[in-house]
PDB file of C-alpha atoms in Angstrom:
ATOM      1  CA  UNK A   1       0.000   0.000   0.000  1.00 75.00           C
ATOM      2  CA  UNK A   2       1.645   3.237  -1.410  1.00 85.00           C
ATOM      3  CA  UNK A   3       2.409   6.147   1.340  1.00 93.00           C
ATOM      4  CA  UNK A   4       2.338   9.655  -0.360  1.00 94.00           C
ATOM      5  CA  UNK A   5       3.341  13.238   0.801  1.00 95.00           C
ATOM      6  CA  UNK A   6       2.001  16.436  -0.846  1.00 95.00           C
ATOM      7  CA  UNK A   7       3.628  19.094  -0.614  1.00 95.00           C
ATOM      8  CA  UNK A   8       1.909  22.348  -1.549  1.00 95.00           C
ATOM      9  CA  UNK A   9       3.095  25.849  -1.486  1.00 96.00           C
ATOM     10  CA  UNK A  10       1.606  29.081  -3.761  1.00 96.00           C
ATOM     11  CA  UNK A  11       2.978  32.263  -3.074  1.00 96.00           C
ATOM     12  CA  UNK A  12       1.526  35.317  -4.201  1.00 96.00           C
ATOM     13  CA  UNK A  13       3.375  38.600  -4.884  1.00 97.00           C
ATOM     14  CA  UNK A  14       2.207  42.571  -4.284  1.00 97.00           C
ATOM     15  CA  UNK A  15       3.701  45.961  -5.308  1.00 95.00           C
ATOM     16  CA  UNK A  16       2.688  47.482  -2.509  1.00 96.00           C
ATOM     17  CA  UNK A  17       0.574  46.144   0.916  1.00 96.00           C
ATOM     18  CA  UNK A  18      -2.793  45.148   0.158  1.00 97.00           C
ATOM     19  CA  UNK A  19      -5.516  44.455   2.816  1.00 97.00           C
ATOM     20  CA  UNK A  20      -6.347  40.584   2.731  1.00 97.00           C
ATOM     21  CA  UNK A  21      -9.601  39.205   2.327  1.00 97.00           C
ATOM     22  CA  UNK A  22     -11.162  36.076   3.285  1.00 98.00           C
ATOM     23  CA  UNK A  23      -9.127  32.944   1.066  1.00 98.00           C
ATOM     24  CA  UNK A  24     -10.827  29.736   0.666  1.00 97.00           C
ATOM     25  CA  UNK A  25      -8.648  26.415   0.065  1.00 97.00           C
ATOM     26  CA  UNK A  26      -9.592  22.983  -0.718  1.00 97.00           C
ATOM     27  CA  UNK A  27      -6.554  20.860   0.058  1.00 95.00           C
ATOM     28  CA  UNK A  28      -7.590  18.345   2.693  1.00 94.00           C
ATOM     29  CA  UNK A  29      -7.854  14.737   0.871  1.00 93.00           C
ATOM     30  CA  UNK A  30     -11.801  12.915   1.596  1.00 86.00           C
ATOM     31  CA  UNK A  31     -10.801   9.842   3.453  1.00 91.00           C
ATOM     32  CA  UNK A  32     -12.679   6.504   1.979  1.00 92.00           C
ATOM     33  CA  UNK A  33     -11.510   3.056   1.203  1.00 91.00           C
ATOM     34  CA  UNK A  34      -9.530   3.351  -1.207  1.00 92.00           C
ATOM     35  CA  UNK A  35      -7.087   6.529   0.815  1.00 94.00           C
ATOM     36  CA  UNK A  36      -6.850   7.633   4.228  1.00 96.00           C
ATOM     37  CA  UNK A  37      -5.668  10.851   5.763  1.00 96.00           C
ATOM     38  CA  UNK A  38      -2.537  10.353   8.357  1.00 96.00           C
ATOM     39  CA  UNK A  39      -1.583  13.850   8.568  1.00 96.00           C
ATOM     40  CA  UNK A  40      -2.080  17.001   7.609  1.00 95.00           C
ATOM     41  CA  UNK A  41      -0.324  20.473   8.239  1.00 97.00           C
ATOM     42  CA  UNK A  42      -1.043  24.518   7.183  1.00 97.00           C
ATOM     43  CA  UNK A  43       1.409  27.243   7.473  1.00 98.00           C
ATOM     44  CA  UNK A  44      -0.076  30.857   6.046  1.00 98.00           C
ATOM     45  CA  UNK A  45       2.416  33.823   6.094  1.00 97.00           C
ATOM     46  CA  UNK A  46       1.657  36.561   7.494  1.00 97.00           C
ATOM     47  CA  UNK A  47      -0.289  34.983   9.834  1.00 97.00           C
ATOM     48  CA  UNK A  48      -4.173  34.901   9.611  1.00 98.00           C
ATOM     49  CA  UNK A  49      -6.834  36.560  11.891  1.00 97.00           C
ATOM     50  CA  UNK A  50      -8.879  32.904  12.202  1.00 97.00           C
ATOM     51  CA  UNK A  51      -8.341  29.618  10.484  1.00 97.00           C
ATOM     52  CA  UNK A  52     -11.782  27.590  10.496  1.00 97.00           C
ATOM     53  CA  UNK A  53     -12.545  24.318   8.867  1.00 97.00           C
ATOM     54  CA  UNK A  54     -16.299  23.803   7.545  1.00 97.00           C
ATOM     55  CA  UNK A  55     -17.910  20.632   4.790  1.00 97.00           C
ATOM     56  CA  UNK A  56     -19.337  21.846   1.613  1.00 96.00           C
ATOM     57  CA  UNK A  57     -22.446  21.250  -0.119  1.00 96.00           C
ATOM     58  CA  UNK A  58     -20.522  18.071  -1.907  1.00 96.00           C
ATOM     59  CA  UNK A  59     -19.013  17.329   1.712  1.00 96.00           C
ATOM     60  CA  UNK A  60     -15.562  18.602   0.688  1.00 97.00           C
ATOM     61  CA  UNK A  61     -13.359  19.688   3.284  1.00 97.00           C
ATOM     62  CA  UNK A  62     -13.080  23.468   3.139  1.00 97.00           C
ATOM     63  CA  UNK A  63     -10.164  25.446   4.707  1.00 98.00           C
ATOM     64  CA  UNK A  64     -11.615  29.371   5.550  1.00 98.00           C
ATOM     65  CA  UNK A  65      -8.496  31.732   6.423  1.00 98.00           C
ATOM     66  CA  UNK A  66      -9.309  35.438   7.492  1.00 98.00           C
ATOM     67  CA  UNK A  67      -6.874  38.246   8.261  1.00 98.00           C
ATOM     68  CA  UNK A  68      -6.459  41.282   9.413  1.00 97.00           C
ATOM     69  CA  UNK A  69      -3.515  42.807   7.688  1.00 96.00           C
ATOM     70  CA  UNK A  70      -1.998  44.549   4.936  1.00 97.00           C
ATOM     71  CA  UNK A  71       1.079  43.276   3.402  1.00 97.00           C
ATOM     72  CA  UNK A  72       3.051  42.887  -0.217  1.00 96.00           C
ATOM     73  CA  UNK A  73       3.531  39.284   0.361  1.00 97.00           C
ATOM     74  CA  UNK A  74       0.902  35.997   1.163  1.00 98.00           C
ATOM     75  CA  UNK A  75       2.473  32.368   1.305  1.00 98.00           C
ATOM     76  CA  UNK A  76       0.035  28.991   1.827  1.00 98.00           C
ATOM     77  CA  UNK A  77       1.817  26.137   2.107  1.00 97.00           C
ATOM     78  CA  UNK A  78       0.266  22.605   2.935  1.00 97.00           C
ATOM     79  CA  UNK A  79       1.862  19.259   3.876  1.00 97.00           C
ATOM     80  CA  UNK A  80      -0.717  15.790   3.741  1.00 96.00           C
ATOM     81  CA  UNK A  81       0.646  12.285   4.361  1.00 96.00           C
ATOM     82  CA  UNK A  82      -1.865   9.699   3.520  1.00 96.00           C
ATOM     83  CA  UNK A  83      -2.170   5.847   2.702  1.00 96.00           C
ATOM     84  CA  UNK A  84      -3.169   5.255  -1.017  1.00 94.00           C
ATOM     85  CA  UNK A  85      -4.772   2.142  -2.155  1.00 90.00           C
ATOM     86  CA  UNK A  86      -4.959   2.180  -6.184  1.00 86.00           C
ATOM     87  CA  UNK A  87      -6.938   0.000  -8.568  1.00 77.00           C
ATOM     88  CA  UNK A  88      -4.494  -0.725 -11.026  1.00 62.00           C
ATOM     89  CA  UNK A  89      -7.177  -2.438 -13.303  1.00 64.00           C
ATOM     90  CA  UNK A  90     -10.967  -1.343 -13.787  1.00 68.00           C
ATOM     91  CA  UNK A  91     -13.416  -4.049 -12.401  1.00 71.00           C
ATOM     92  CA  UNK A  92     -16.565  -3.293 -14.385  1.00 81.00           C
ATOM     93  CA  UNK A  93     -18.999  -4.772 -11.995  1.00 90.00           C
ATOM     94  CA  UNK A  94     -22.083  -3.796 -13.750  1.00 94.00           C
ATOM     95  CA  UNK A  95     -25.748  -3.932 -12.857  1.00 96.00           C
ATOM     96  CA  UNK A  96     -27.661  -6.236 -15.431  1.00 96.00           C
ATOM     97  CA  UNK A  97     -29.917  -3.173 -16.444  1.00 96.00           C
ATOM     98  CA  UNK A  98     -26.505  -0.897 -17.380  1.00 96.00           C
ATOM     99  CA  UNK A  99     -24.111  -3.109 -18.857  1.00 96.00           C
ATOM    100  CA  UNK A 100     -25.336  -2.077 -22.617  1.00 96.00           C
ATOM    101  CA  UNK A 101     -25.288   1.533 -23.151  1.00 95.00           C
ATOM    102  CA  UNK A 102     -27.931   3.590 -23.592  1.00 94.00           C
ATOM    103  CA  UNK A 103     -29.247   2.900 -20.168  1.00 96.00           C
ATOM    104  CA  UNK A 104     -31.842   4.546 -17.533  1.00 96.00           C
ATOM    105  CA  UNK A 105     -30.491   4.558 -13.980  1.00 98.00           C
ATOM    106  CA  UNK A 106     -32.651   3.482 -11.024  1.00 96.00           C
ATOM    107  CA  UNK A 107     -35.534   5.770 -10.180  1.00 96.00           C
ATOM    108  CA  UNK A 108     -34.245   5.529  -6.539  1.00 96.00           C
ATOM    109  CA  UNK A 109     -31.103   6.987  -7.299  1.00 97.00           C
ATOM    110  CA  UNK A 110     -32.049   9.438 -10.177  1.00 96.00           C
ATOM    111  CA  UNK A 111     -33.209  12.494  -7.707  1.00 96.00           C
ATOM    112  CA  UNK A 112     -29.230  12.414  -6.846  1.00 97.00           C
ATOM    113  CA  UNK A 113     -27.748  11.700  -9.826  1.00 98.00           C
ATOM    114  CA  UNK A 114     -29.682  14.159 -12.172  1.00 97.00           C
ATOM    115  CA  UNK A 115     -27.732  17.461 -11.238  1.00 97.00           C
ATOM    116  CA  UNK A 116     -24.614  15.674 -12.550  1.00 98.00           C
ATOM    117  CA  UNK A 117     -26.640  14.482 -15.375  1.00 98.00           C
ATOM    118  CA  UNK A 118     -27.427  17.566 -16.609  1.00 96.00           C
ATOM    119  CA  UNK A 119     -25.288  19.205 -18.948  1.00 94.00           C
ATOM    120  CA  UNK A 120     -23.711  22.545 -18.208  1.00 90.00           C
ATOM    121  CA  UNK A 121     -23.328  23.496 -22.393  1.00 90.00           C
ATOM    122  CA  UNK A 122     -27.119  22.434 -23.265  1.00 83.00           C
ATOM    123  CA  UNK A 123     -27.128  24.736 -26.428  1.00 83.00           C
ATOM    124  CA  UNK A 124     -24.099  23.773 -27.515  1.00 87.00           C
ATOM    125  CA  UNK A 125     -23.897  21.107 -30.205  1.00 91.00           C
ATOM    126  CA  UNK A 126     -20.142  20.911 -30.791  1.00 95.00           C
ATOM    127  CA  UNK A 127     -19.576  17.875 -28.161  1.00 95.00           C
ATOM    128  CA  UNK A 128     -22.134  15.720 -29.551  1.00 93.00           C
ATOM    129  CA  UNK A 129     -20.787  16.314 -32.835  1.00 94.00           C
ATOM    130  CA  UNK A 130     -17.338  14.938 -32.023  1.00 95.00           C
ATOM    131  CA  UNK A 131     -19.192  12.236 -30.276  1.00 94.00           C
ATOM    132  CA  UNK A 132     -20.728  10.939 -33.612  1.00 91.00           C
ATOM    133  CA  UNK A 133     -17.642  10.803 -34.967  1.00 87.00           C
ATOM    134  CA  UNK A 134     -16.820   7.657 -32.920  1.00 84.00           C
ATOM    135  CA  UNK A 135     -19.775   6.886 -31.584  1.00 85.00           C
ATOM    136  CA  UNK A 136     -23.043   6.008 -33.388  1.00 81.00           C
ATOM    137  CA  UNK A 137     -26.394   7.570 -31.918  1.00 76.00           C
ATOM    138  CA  UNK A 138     -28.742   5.376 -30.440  1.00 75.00           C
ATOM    139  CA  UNK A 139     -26.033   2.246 -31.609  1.00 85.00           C
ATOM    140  CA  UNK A 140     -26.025  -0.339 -28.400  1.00 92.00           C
ATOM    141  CA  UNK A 141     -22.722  -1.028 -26.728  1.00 93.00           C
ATOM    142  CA  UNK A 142     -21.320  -2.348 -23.797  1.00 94.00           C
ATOM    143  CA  UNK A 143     -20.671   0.666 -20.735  1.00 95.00           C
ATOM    144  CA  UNK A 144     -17.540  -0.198 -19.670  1.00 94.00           C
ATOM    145  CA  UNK A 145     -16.286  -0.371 -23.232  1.00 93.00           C
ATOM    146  CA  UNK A 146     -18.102   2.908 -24.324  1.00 95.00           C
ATOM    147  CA  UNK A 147     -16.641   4.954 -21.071  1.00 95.00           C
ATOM    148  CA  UNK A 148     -12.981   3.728 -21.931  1.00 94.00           C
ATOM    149  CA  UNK A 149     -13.461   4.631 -25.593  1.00 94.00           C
ATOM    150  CA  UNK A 150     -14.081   8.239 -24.462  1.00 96.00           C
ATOM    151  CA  UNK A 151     -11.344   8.442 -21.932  1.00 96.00           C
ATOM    152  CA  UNK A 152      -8.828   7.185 -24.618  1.00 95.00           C
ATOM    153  CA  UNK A 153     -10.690   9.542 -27.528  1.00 96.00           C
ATOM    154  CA  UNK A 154      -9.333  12.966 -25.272  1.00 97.00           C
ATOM    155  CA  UNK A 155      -5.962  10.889 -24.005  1.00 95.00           C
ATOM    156  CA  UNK A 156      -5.079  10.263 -27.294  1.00 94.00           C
ATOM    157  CA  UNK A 157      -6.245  12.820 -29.255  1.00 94.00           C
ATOM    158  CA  UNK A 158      -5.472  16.038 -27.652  1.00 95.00           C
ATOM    159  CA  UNK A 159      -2.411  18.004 -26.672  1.00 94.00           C
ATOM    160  CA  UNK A 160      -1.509  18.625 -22.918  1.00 92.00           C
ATOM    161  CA  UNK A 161      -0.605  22.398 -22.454  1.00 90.00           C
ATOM    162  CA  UNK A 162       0.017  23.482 -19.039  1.00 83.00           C
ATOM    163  CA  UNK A 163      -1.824  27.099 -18.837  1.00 75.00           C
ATOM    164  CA  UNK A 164      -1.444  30.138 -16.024  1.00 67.00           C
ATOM    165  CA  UNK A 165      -4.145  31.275 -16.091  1.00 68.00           C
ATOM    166  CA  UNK A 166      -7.439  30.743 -13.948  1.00 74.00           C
ATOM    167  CA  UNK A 167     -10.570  29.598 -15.639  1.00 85.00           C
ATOM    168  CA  UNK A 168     -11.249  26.513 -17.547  1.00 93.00           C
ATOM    169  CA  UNK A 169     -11.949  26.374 -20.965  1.00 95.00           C
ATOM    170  CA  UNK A 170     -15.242  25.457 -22.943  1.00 96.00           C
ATOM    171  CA  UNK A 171     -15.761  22.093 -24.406  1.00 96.00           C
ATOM    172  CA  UNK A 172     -16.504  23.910 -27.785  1.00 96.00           C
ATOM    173  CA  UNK A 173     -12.984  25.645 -27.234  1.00 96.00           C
ATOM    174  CA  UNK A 174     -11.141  22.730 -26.451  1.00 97.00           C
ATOM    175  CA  UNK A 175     -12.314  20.937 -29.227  1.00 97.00           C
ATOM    176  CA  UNK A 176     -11.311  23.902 -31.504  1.00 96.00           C
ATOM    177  CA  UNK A 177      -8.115  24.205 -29.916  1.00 95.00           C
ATOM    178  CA  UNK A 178      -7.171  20.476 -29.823  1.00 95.00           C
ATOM    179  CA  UNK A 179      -5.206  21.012 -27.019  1.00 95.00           C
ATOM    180  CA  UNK A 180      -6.006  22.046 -23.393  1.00 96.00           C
ATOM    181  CA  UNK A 181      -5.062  21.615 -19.349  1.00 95.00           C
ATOM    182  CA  UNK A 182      -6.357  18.441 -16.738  1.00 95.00           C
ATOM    183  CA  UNK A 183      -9.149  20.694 -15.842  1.00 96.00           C
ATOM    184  CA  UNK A 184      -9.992  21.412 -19.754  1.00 97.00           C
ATOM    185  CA  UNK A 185     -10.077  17.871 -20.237  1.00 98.00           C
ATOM    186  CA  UNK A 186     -12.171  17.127 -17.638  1.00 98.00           C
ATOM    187  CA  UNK A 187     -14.623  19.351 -18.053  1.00 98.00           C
ATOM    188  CA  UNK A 188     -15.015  17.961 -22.146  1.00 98.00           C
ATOM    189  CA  UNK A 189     -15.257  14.646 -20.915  1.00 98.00           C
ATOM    190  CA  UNK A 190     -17.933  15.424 -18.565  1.00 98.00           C
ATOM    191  CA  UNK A 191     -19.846  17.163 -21.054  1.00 97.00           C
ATOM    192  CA  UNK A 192     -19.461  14.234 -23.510  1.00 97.00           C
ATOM    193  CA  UNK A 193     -20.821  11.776 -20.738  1.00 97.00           C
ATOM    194  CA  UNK A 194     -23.457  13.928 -19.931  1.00 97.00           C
ATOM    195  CA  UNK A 195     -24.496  14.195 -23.319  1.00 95.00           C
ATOM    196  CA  UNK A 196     -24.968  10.281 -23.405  1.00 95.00           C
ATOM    197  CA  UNK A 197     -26.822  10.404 -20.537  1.00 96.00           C
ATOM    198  CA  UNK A 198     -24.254   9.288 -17.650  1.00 98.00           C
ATOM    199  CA  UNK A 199     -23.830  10.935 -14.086  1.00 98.00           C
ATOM    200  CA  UNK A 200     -20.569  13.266 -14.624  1.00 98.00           C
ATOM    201  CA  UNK A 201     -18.488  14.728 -11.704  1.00 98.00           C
ATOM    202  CA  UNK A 202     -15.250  16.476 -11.178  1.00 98.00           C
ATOM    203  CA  UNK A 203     -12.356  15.844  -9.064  1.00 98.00           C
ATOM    204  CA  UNK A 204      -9.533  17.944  -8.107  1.00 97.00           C
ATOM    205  CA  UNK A 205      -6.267  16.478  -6.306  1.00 97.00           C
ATOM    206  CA  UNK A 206      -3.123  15.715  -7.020  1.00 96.00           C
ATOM    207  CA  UNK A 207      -1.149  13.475  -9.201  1.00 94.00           C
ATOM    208  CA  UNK A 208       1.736  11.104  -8.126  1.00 91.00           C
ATOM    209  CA  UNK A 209       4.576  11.273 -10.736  1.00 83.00           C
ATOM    210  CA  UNK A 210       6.800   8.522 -10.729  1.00 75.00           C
ATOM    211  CA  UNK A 211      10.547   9.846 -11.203  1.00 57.00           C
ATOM    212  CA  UNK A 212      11.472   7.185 -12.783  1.00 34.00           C
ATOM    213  CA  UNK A 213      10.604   3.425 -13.466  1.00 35.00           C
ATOM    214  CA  UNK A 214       7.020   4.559 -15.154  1.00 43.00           C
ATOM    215  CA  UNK A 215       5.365   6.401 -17.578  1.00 49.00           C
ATOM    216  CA  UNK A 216       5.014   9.861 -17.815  1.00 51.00           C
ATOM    217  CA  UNK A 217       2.500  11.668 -16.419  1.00 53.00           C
ATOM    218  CA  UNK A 218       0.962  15.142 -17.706  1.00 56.00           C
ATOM    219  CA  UNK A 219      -0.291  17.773 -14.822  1.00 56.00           C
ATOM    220  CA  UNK A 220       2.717  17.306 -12.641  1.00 56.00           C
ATOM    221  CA  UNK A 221       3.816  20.090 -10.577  1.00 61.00           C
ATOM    222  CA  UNK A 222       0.775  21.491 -10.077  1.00 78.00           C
ATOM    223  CA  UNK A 223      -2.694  20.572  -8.526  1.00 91.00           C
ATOM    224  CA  UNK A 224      -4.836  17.915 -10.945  1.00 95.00           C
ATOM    225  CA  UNK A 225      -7.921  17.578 -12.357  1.00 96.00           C
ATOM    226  CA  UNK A 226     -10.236  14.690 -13.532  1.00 98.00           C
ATOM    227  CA  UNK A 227     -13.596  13.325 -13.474  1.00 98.00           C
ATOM    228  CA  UNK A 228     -15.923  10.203 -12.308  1.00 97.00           C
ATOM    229  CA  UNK A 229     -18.411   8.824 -13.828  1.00 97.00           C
ATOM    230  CA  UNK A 230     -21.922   7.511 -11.841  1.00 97.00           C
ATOM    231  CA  UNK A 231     -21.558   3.493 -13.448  1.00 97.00           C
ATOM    232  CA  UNK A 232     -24.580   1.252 -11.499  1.00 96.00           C
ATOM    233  CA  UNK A 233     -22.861  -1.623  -9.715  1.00 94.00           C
ATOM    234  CA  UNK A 234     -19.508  -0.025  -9.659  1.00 93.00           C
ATOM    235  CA  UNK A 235     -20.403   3.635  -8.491  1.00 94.00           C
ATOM    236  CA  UNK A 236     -18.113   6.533  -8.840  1.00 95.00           C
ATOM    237  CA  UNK A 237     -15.835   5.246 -11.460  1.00 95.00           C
ATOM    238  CA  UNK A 238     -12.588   7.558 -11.827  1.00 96.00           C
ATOM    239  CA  UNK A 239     -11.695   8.261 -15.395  1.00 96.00           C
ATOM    240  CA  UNK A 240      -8.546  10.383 -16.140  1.00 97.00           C
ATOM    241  CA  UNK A 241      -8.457  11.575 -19.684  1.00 97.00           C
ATOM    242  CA  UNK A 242      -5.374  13.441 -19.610  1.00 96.00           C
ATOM    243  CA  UNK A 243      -3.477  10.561 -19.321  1.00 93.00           C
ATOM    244  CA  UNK A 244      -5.821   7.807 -19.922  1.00 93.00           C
ATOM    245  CA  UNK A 245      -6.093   6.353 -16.207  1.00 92.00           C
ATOM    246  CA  UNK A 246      -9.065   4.771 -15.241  1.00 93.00           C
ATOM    247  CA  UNK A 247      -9.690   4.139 -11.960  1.00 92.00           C
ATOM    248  CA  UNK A 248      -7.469   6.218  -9.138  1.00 91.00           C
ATOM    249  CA  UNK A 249      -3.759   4.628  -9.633  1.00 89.00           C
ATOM    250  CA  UNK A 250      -1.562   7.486  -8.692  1.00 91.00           C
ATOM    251  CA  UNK A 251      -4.313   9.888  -8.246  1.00 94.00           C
ATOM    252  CA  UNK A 252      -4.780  11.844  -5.053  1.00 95.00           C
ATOM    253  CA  UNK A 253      -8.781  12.626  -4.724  1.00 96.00           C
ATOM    254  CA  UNK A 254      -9.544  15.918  -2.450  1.00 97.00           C
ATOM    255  CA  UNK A 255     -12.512  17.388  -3.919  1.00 97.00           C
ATOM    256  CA  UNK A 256     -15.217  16.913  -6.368  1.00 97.00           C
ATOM    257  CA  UNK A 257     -18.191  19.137  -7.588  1.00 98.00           C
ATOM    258  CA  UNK A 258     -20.711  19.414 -10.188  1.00 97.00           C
ATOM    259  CA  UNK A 259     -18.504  21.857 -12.112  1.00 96.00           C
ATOM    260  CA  UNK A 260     -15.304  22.789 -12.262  1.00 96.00           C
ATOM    261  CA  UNK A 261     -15.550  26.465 -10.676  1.00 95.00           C
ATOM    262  CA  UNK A 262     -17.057  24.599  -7.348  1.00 96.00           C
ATOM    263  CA  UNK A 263     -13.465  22.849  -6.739  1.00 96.00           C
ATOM    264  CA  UNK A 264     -10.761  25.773  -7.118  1.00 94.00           C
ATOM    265  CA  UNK A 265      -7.787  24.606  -4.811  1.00 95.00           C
ATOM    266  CA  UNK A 266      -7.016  28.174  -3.275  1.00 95.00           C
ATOM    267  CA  UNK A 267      -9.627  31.436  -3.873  1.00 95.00           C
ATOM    268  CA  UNK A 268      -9.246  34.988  -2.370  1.00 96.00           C
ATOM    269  CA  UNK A 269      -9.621  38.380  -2.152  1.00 95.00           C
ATOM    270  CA  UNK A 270      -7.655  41.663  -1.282  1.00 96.00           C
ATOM    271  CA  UNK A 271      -8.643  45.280  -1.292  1.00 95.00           C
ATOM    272  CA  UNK A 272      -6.474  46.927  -4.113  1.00 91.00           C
ATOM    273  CA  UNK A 273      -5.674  47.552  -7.538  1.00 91.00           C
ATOM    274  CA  UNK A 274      -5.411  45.006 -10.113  1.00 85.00           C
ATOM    275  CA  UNK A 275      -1.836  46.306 -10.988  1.00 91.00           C
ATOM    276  CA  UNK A 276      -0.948  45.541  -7.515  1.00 93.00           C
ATOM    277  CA  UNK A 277      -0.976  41.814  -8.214  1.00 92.00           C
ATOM    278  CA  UNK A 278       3.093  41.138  -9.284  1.00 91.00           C
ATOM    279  CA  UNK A 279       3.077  37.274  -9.489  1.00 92.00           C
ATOM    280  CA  UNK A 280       2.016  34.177  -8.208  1.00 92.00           C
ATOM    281  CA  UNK A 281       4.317  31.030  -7.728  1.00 92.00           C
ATOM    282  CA  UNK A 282       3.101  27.395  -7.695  1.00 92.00           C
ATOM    283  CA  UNK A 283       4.604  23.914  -6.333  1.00 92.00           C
ATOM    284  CA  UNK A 284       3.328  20.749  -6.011  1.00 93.00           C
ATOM    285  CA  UNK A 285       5.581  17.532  -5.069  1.00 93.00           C
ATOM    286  CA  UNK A 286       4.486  14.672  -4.889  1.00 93.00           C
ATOM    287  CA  UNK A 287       6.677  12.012  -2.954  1.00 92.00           C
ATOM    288  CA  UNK A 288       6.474   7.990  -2.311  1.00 90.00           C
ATOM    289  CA  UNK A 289       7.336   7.257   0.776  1.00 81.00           C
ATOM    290  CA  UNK A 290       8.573   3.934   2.360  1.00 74.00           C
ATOM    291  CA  UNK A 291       6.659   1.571   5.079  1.00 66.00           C
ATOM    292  CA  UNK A 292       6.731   3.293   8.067  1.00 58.00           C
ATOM    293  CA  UNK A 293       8.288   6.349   7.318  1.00 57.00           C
ATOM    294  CA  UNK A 294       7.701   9.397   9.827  1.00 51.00           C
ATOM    295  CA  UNK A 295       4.844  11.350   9.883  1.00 54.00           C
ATOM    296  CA  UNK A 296       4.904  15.094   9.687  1.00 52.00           C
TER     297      UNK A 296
END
């Protein structure tokens, strides 16, 4: 069973003191079966007024810091050590009723699943006409199959280009582009899973990057992004279409949301100009630790 550290640190530069607002940050990881929490630790600099934790509406574990200072300089940085238990193979464990796609989920479970069913670009055709490109409407095929074709479709097919800054991109402007970020990619596949009528959520976390002895792996360095898909049987399947994982091998789950503007990693305000802003820095590292190593 892997151990990982994160280690987290974004710095943000001023050209003069600004008064700090109220930051939000997203960085605890949601304990389940498959990973579990062993220790975490925040340092802010300056420091903050009040640091208070609260759960979301998704039950994400949010991180409110308030201050009451002015300064040219803010630093967050975050250390998690956690046990990781990965799936290094999908197991496809189907309900009868959902192995062939299309399907119609339970009516129990459909009151739940329907705000992640419905689609966030409703007007916009351009998804489900790269979707007929590979995938024939109303043609019957098995889920598992269908969901791995799509993951493999963006994996394969579009170019991984790290981007500054914030937002995420359209699935229309992805698909123009042919190129995009973890959270780009994400959000298209989503959209495209929507469209077919699946439950489609987003996940932000971190990825572990093997130095050496594996493949490489795009959205290093940074925090990552992903999705899950609602499969009956198997539940919240993890799909990674930036670099083709399915399941959560080497994937570091912290939150997920309906959209990607619900699960920014670190939000904020000051009280200033916007030509006070000189720079932001970013680091993520992601390390494998041995059995029994020391916590933090």
């Amino acid at each position: 069973m892997p151990l990982y550290t994160v280690h987290h640190t974004t710095a943000y530069r001023f050209r003069r003191p600004v008064k700090l607002g109220q930051h939000q940050m997203l960085f605890r990881p949601r304990d389940s079966f498959d990973q579990r929490l062993l220790a975490c630790r925040l340092e802010v600099h300056p420091e903050p007024a009040e640091v208070r934790w609260i759960h979301d509406v998704f039950g994400n574990c949010v991180t409110l810091v308030d201050f009451n200072i002015s300064a040219e300089a803010l630093e967050f940085e975050t250390t998690i050590h956690l046990e990781h238990t990965p799936e290094n193979t999908p197991d496809f464990r189907i309900e009868a009723y959902a192995r062939e796609h299309p399907f119609s989920y339970d009516r129990s479970e459909l009151p739940d699943l329907e705000p992640y069913i419905r689609r966030h670009f409703r007007d916009d055709r351009t998804v489900d006409n790269w979707l007929s490109k590979f995938i024939a409407p109303g043609q019957s095929r098995p889920t598992g199959q269908l969901l791995m074709t799509l993951n493999e479709a963006i994996s394969e097919g579009f170019s991984y280009r790290r981007r500054t800054s914030q937002g995420t991109q359209t699935p229309a402007e992805t698909l123009g582009l042919q190129q995009g970020t973890c959270r780009d990619f994400a959000l298209l596949m989503m959209e495209a899973a929507r469209s077919l009528g699946f439950a489609a959520r987003f996940i932000t976390g971190y990825i572990y990057v093997p130095d050496r002895d594996g493949p490489v792996r795009l959205g290093g360095g940074s925090t990552h992004a992903w999705c899950s898909i609602y499969v009956p049987g198997s539940g919240w399947v993890e799909f990674d279409p930036t670099n083709g994982i399915v399941g959560n091998r080497e994937l570091i789950r912290v939150g997920v949301a309906r959209n990607p503007a619900q699960a920014i990693p670190l939000s904020g305000s000051y009280w200033g100009d916007p030509d006070d802003e000189a720079g932001m820095e970013v680091t993520v590292n992601v390390k494998s630790e041995p059995a029994g190593h020391a916590l933090i």
